[in-house]
PDB file of C-alpha atoms and ligand atoms in Angstrom:
ATOM      1  CA  MET F  14      53.566  88.037 157.779  1.00 67.00           C
ATOM      2  CA  ASP F  15      54.799  84.482 157.503  1.00 93.00           C
ATOM      3  CA  CYS F  16      54.382  82.690 160.851  1.00 90.00           C
ATOM      4  CA  ARG F  17      57.956  81.392 160.789  1.00 92.00           C
ATOM      5  CA  GLN F  18      59.394  84.863 160.267  1.00 93.00           C
ATOM      6  CA  LEU F  19      57.123  86.166 163.021  1.00 94.00           C
ATOM      7  CA  LEU F  20      58.772  83.708 165.447  1.00 94.00           C
ATOM      8  CA  ILE F  21      62.300  84.543 164.242  1.00 93.00           C
ATOM      9  CA  ASP F  22      61.619  88.253 164.810  1.00 93.00           C
ATOM     10  CA  ALA F  23      60.037  87.519 168.203  1.00 93.00           C
ATOM     11  CA  GLY F  24      63.095  85.546 169.333  1.00 92.00           C
ATOM     12  CA  LEU F  25      65.404  88.439 168.468  1.00 91.00           C
ATOM     13  CA  ARG F  26      63.084  90.859 170.187  1.00 92.00           C
ATOM     14  CA  MET F  27      63.026  88.702 173.335  1.00 91.00           C
ATOM     15  CA  ILE F  28      66.842  88.633 173.487  1.00 91.00           C
ATOM     16  CA  ASN F  29      67.241  92.334 172.670  1.00 90.00           C
ATOM     17  CA  ALA F  30      64.706  93.301 175.347  1.00 87.00           C
ATOM     18  CA  SER F  31      66.653  91.257 177.949  1.00 85.00           C
ATOM     19  CA  LEU F  32      63.605  89.099 178.582  1.00 85.00           C
ATOM     20  CA  THR F  33      65.912  86.081 178.550  1.00 82.00           C
ATOM     21  CA  VAL F  34      69.587  85.248 177.979  1.00 80.00           C
ATOM     22  CA  GLU F  35      71.425  82.833 175.682  1.00 82.00           C
ATOM     23  CA  THR F  36      69.099  80.130 174.330  1.00 81.00           C
ATOM     24  CA  TRP F  37      66.627  80.068 177.208  1.00 85.00           C
ATOM     25  CA  GLY F  38      62.961  80.806 176.778  1.00 87.00           C
ATOM     26  CA  ASN F  39      60.710  79.779 173.905  1.00 92.00           C
ATOM     27  CA  ILE F  40      57.889  81.204 171.818  1.00 95.00           C
ATOM     28  CA  SER F  41      54.852  79.824 170.010  1.00 97.00           C
ATOM     29  CA  PHE F  42      52.199  81.253 167.728  1.00 97.00           C
ATOM     30  CA  ARG F  43      48.832  79.949 166.492  1.00 97.00           C
ATOM     31  CA  ASP F  44      47.968  80.591 162.844  1.00 96.00           C
ATOM     32  CA  ILE F  45      44.254  81.312 163.172  1.00 94.00           C
ATOM     33  CA  SER F  46      43.611  80.459 159.498  1.00 94.00           C
ATOM     34  CA  THR F  47      44.737  76.823 159.970  1.00 95.00           C
ATOM     35  CA  GLY F  48      44.809  76.377 163.758  1.00 95.00           C
ATOM     36  CA  ASN F  49      48.400  75.103 163.473  1.00 96.00           C
ATOM     37  CA  ILE F  50      50.945  75.992 166.175  1.00 97.00           C
ATOM     38  CA  TYR F  51      54.416  77.281 165.238  1.00 96.00           C
ATOM     39  CA  ILE F  52      57.147  76.924 167.887  1.00 96.00           C
ATOM     40  CA  THR F  53      60.847  77.724 168.303  1.00 93.00           C
ATOM     41  CA  PRO F  54      63.404  74.863 168.308  1.00 89.00           C
ATOM     42  CA  SER F  55      65.160  73.573 171.416  1.00 92.00           C
ATOM     43  CA  GLY F  56      68.368  75.257 172.578  1.00 84.00           C
ATOM     44  CA  MET F  57      69.144  77.250 169.441  1.00 83.00           C
ATOM     45  CA  ASP F  58      70.765  80.671 169.393  1.00 85.00           C
ATOM     46  CA  TYR F  59      67.992  83.154 168.529  1.00 85.00           C
ATOM     47  CA  VAL F  60      70.362  85.163 166.330  1.00 85.00           C
ATOM     48  CA  ALA F  61      71.242  82.062 164.285  1.00 87.00           C
ATOM     49  CA  CYS F  62      67.669  80.760 164.032  1.00 85.00           C
ATOM     50  CA  ARG F  63      66.198  80.626 160.515  1.00 90.00           C
ATOM     51  CA  CYS F  64      62.687  79.964 159.208  1.00 91.00           C
ATOM     52  CA  ASP F  65      63.587  76.326 158.431  1.00 91.00           C
ATOM     53  CA  ASP F  66      64.377  75.775 162.135  1.00 88.00           C
ATOM     54  CA  ILE F  67      60.788  76.541 163.223  1.00 91.00           C
ATOM     55  CA  LEU F  68      58.513  73.545 163.891  1.00 95.00           C
ATOM     56  CA  VAL F  69      54.801  73.230 163.176  1.00 96.00           C
ATOM     57  CA  TYR F  70      52.318  71.162 165.221  1.00 97.00           C
ATOM     58  CA  LYS F  71      48.642  70.462 165.297  1.00 97.00           C
ATOM     59  CA  LEU F  72      46.833  71.401 168.478  1.00 96.00           C
ATOM     60  CA  ASP F  73      46.682  67.716 169.475  1.00 96.00           C
ATOM     61  CA  GLY F  74      50.498  67.526 169.404  1.00 95.00           C
ATOM     62  CA  ALA F  75      50.935  65.801 166.027  1.00 96.00           C
ATOM     63  CA  LYS F  76      54.003  67.144 164.236  1.00 95.00           C
ATOM     64  CA  LEU F  77      53.381  68.596 160.782  1.00 95.00           C
ATOM     65  CA  GLU F  78      56.704  70.146 159.773  1.00 91.00           C
ATOM     66  CA  GLY F  79      60.250  70.681 161.000  1.00 89.00           C
ATOM     67  CA  GLU F  80      63.514  68.764 161.275  1.00 90.00           C
ATOM     68  CA  ARG F  81      64.736  70.237 164.550  1.00 91.00           C
ATOM     69  CA  LYS F  82      63.952  69.110 168.081  1.00 88.00           C
ATOM     70  CA  PRO F  83      61.125  71.327 169.365  1.00 90.00           C
ATOM     71  CA  SER F  84      61.380  73.498 172.454  1.00 87.00           C
ATOM     72  CA  ILE F  85      61.441  71.366 175.594  1.00 90.00           C
ATOM     73  CA  GLU F  86      58.296  73.253 176.676  1.00 93.00           C
ATOM     74  CA  LEU F  87      56.199  72.201 173.659  1.00 95.00           C
ATOM     75  CA  ASP F  88      53.671  70.560 175.974  1.00 96.00           C
ATOM     76  CA  LEU F  89      53.330  73.763 178.021  1.00 97.00           C
ATOM     77  CA  HIS F  90      52.664  75.858 174.894  1.00 98.00           C
ATOM     78  CA  LEU F  91      50.127  73.401 173.461  1.00 98.00           C
ATOM     79  CA  SER F  92      48.373  73.038 176.826  1.00 98.00           C
ATOM     80  CA  ILE F  93      47.874  76.808 177.036  1.00 98.00           C
ATOM     81  CA  MET F  94      46.621  76.999 173.436  1.00 97.00           C
ATOM     82  CA  ARG F  95      44.119  74.190 174.189  1.00 97.00           C
ATOM     83  CA  SER F  96      42.819  75.697 177.407  1.00 97.00           C
ATOM     84  CA  ARG F  97      42.617  79.292 176.131  1.00 97.00           C
ATOM     85  CA  PRO F  98      41.238  79.350 172.554  1.00 96.00           C
ATOM     86  CA  GLU F  99      41.390  83.162 172.411  1.00 96.00           C
ATOM     87  CA  ILE F 100      45.172  83.097 172.948  1.00 97.00           C
ATOM     88  CA  ASN F 101      47.393  82.926 169.844  1.00 97.00           C
ATOM     89  CA  ALA F 102      50.858  83.787 171.186  1.00 97.00           C
ATOM     90  CA  VAL F 103      52.813  82.371 174.150  1.00 98.00           C
ATOM     91  CA  ILE F 104      56.198  83.726 175.260  1.00 97.00           C
ATOM     92  CA  HIS F 105      58.181  81.923 177.945  1.00 96.00           C
ATOM     93  CA  THR F 106      60.807  84.304 179.372  1.00 94.00           C
ATOM     94  CA  HIS F 107      63.452  84.369 182.127  1.00 94.00           C
ATOM     95  CA  PRO F 108      63.598  88.080 183.099  1.00 94.00           C
ATOM     96  CA  VAL F 109      65.481  89.170 186.228  1.00 95.00           C
ATOM     97  CA  TYR F 110      62.860  90.833 188.436  1.00 97.00           C
ATOM     98  CA  SER F 111      60.123  88.351 187.588  1.00 97.00           C
ATOM     99  CA  MET F 112      62.609  85.578 188.420  1.00 96.00           C
ATOM    100  CA  VAL F 113      63.176  87.084 191.873  1.00 97.00           C
ATOM    101  CA  PHE F 114      59.525  86.508 192.756  1.00 98.00           C
ATOM    102  CA  ALA F 115      59.469  83.127 190.984  1.00 97.00           C
ATOM    103  CA  CYS F 116      62.371  82.031 193.194  1.00 97.00           C
ATOM    104  CA  LEU F 117      60.731  83.436 196.338  1.00 97.00           C
ATOM    105  CA  LYS F 118      57.470  81.735 195.295  1.00 97.00           C
ATOM    106  CA  GLN F 119      55.638  84.991 195.915  1.00 97.00           C
ATOM    107  CA  ASN F 120      52.700  86.205 193.841  1.00 97.00           C
ATOM    108  CA  ILE F 121      52.962  89.722 192.392  1.00 96.00           C
ATOM    109  CA  PRO F 122      49.897  91.877 193.123  1.00 95.00           C
ATOM    110  CA  LEU F 123      48.632  94.368 190.549  1.00 94.00           C
ATOM    111  CA  ILE F 124      49.929  97.607 192.039  1.00 93.00           C
ATOM    112  CA  MET F 125      49.936  99.819 188.931  1.00 90.00           C
ATOM    113  CA  ASP F 126      47.255 100.820 186.428  1.00 89.00           C
ATOM    114  CA  GLU F 127      49.252  99.409 183.454  1.00 86.00           C
ATOM    115  CA  ALA F 128      49.416  96.064 185.234  1.00 89.00           C
ATOM    116  CA  ALA F 129      45.684  96.064 185.974  1.00 87.00           C
ATOM    117  CA  GLN F 130      44.944  96.882 182.336  1.00 86.00           C
ATOM    118  CA  SER F 131      47.142  94.349 180.632  1.00 87.00           C
ATOM    119  CA  LEU F 132      48.003  91.516 183.043  1.00 91.00           C
ATOM    120  CA  GLY F 133      44.432  90.724 183.983  1.00 83.00           C
ATOM    121  CA  GLU F 134      44.880  89.211 187.424  1.00 86.00           C
ATOM    122  CA  GLU F 135      47.369  88.966 190.260  1.00 91.00           C
ATOM    123  CA  ILE F 136      50.456  87.152 188.954  1.00 96.00           C
ATOM    124  CA  ARG F 137      50.437  83.686 190.487  1.00 97.00           C
ATOM    125  CA  VAL F 138      53.409  81.337 190.850  1.00 98.00           C
ATOM    126  CA  ALA F 139      52.859  77.894 189.333  1.00 97.00           C
ATOM    127  CA  GLU F 140      53.857  75.000 191.592  1.00 96.00           C
ATOM    128  CA  TYR F 141      57.328  73.653 190.902  1.00 97.00           C
ATOM    129  CA  ALA F 142      57.767  70.870 188.372  1.00 96.00           C
ATOM    130  CA  LEU F 143      60.755  69.892 186.239  1.00 96.00           C
ATOM    131  CA  PRO F 144      61.282  71.789 182.962  1.00 93.00           C
ATOM    132  CA  GLY F 145      59.548  70.086 180.060  1.00 92.00           C
ATOM    133  CA  SER F 146      57.364  67.877 182.256  1.00 95.00           C
ATOM    134  CA  PRO F 147      53.608  67.409 181.771  1.00 95.00           C
ATOM    135  CA  GLU F 148      53.231  68.513 185.425  1.00 97.00           C
ATOM    136  CA  LEU F 149      54.815  71.883 184.641  1.00 97.00           C
ATOM    137  CA  ALA F 150      52.410  72.359 181.718  1.00 97.00           C
ATOM    138  CA  ALA F 151      49.413  71.566 183.961  1.00 97.00           C
ATOM    139  CA  ASN F 152      50.668  73.785 186.797  1.00 98.00           C
ATOM    140  CA  CYS F 153      51.198  76.677 184.379  1.00 98.00           C
ATOM    141  CA  VAL F 154      47.689  76.371 182.913  1.00 98.00           C
ATOM    142  CA  ALA F 155      46.275  76.347 186.465  1.00 97.00           C
ATOM    143  CA  ALA F 156      48.279  79.456 187.451  1.00 97.00           C
ATOM    144  CA  LEU F 157      47.103  81.389 184.379  1.00 96.00           C
ATOM    145  CA  GLY F 158      43.498  80.450 185.116  1.00 94.00           C
ATOM    146  CA  GLU F 159      40.695  81.592 182.839  1.00 92.00           C
ATOM    147  CA  ASN F 160      41.589  85.276 182.750  1.00 90.00           C
ATOM    148  CA  GLY F 161      45.287  85.719 183.555  1.00 93.00           C
ATOM    149  CA  TYR F 162      47.752  86.881 180.894  1.00 95.00           C
ATOM    150  CA  ALA F 163      50.925  86.036 182.789  1.00 97.00           C
ATOM    151  CA  CYS F 164      52.197  83.723 185.508  1.00 97.00           C
ATOM    152  CA  LEU F 165      55.497  82.749 187.072  1.00 98.00           C
ATOM    153  CA  LEU F 166      57.032  79.264 187.092  1.00 97.00           C
ATOM    154  CA  GLN F 167      58.583  78.592 190.486  1.00 97.00           C
ATOM    155  CA  SER F 168      62.404  78.830 190.405  1.00 96.00           C
ATOM    156  CA  HIS F 169      62.299  79.004 186.611  1.00 95.00           C
ATOM    157  CA  GLY F 170      60.781  81.992 184.777  1.00 96.00           C
ATOM    158  CA  ALA F 171      57.628  83.599 183.436  1.00 97.00           C
ATOM    159  CA  VAL F 172      54.931  82.773 180.885  1.00 97.00           C
ATOM    160  CA  CYS F 173      53.199  85.642 179.059  1.00 97.00           C
ATOM    161  CA  ILE F 174      50.314  85.218 176.640  1.00 97.00           C
ATOM    162  CA  GLY F 175      48.176  87.327 174.317  1.00 96.00           C
ATOM    163  CA  GLU F 176      45.677  87.317 171.480  1.00 95.00           C
ATOM    164  CA  SER F 177      48.537  88.407 169.201  1.00 95.00           C
ATOM    165  CA  MET F 178      52.340  88.416 169.354  1.00 96.00           C
ATOM    166  CA  LYS F 179      52.181  92.168 169.948  1.00 95.00           C
ATOM    167  CA  ALA F 180      49.839  91.653 172.911  1.00 94.00           C
ATOM    168  CA  ALA F 181      52.010  88.869 174.360  1.00 96.00           C
ATOM    169  CA  PHE F 182      55.078  91.141 174.224  1.00 96.00           C
ATOM    170  CA  ARG F 183      53.115  93.908 175.929  1.00 94.00           C
ATOM    171  CA  THR F 184      52.261  91.408 178.674  1.00 95.00           C
ATOM    172  CA  ALA F 185      55.932  90.420 178.967  1.00 96.00           C
ATOM    173  CA  LYS F 186      57.135  94.021 179.215  1.00 95.00           C
ATOM    174  CA  VAL F 187      54.470  95.086 181.708  1.00 96.00           C
ATOM    175  CA  LEU F 188      55.039  91.980 183.857  1.00 96.00           C
ATOM    176  CA  GLU F 189      58.767  92.673 184.186  1.00 96.00           C
ATOM    177  CA  LEU F 190      58.159  96.376 184.860  1.00 96.00           C
ATOM    178  CA  THR F 191      55.582  95.486 187.517  1.00 96.00           C
ATOM    179  CA  ALA F 192      57.974  93.017 189.148  1.00 97.00           C
ATOM    180  CA  GLN F 193      60.744  95.630 189.171  1.00 97.00           C
ATOM    181  CA  ILE F 194      58.562  98.364 190.671  1.00 97.00           C
ATOM    182  CA  TYR F 195      57.051  95.955 193.207  1.00 97.00           C
ATOM    183  CA  HIS F 196      60.567  94.959 194.236  1.00 97.00           C
ATOM    184  CA  MET F 197      61.601  98.637 194.601  1.00 97.00           C
ATOM    185  CA  CYS F 198      58.445  99.515 196.549  1.00 96.00           C
ATOM    186  CA  ARG F 199      59.123  96.767 199.041  1.00 95.00           C
ATOM    187  CA  GLN F 200      62.542  98.233 199.828  1.00 96.00           C
ATOM    188  CA  ILE F 201      60.904 101.272 201.441  1.00 97.00           C
ATOM    189  CA  GLY F 202      57.346 100.252 202.254  1.00 95.00           C
ATOM    190  CA  GLU F 203      54.388  98.038 201.520  1.00 92.00           C
ATOM    191  CA  PRO F 204      52.762  98.808 198.138  1.00 92.00           C
ATOM    192  CA  VAL F 205      48.967  98.991 197.956  1.00 90.00           C
ATOM    193  CA  PRO F 206      47.287  96.629 195.464  1.00 88.00           C
ATOM    194  CA  ILE F 207      44.508  98.007 193.256  1.00 89.00           C
ATOM    195  CA  SER F 208      41.054  96.768 194.277  1.00 89.00           C
ATOM    196  CA  LYS F 209      39.443  93.846 192.415  1.00 88.00           C
ATOM    197  CA  GLU F 210      36.604  96.139 191.293  1.00 89.00           C
ATOM    198  CA  ASN F 211      38.935  98.714 189.765  1.00 88.00           C
ATOM    199  CA  ILE F 212      41.038  95.992 188.111  1.00 86.00           C
ATOM    200  CA  ALA F 213      37.867  94.650 186.451  1.00 86.00           C
ATOM    201  CA  VAL F 214      36.868  98.113 185.197  1.00 86.00           C
ATOM    202  CA  MET F 215      40.318  98.898 183.791  1.00 83.00           C
ATOM    203  CA  ARG F 216      40.744  95.466 182.250  1.00 80.00           C
ATOM    204  CA  ASP F 217      37.418  95.815 180.432  1.00 82.00           C
ATOM    205  CA  TYR F 218      38.197  99.343 179.281  1.00 79.00           C
ATOM    206  CA  PHE F 219      41.632  98.366 177.994  1.00 80.00           C
ATOM    207  CA  ARG F 220      40.360  95.280 176.169  1.00 77.00           C
ATOM    208  CA  ASN F 221      37.265  96.847 174.642  1.00 80.00           C
ATOM    209  CA  LYS F 222      37.486 100.625 174.471  1.00 78.00           C
ATOM    210  CA  TYR F 223      41.100 101.834 174.770  1.00 76.00           C
ATOM    211  CA  GLY F 224      42.872 103.264 171.741  1.00 75.00           C
ATOM    212  CA  GLN F 225      41.722 104.681 168.425  1.00 73.00           C
ATOM    213  CA  GLY F 226      38.679 103.344 166.639  1.00 63.00           C
ATOM    214  CA  LYS F 227      37.023 101.470 169.467  1.00 62.00           C
TER     215      LYS F 227
HETATM  216 ZN1  LIG L  19      62.513  78.126 180.764  1.00 83.68          ZN
END
C-alpha cells in the first residue's frame, strides 16, 4: 500500500479507536525500500487529511516532499527511527487511562500476559519537556530504551512503536488496556507484576514463535 494512504488510514483508525481526540497525536512510517520517513501534518483534522497533506523526510531530517507544516513532534519521530532501526511505525496518542499515569508520573508495570508479550518492558514515563522540543524527543528515546515498545510522556500522552503499522497499533491498544486494568486493580488492591524472567520468555515467544507459520 502507498505510504501516504497508510498514514491517512492510520489517522482515522487512531481517532475511531479513541486513542486521541480532535487533531492531537501524530503518526509516522518508515518506507523500508527507501528509508524515507512519512509523517502526518501539524494540527489537521484526521478525517479531512488527504495523501497530499502527508510530508516526507530523510532520516537526517531533510525534507523531501510536502507543502504542509509537519507534526510538531517530527523530531521525536525521527529520533526514535534513528535510535531503533528495527522500528518502522511510531504512533503518538493521548488515550485516557494512559494519560492518568502520565499525569501522575507513575510507571505502569506489566501485570498481564498480553502486556508482557507485546509491550516489552515496564512502561516508563519520560521526563517532562515542552511539546515539540528536542528535550522531549531525547527523553522519549531514553524512556523507550533498547527494548521497550511504548512509553508515556509526562502530563502529555503516550508513544507506541512497532516493526509495522499493525504492530504499533497492537502496542497502542494493549498499552491503553493495560493502563485501564491497572487503574481498576488499584481501586481494590495491589496488582502483582509478572516476573522479569517470565516477561523475557513471553516476549521471545510472541516475537519469534507465536501465530501460524513460525
Ligand atoms: Zn501530543
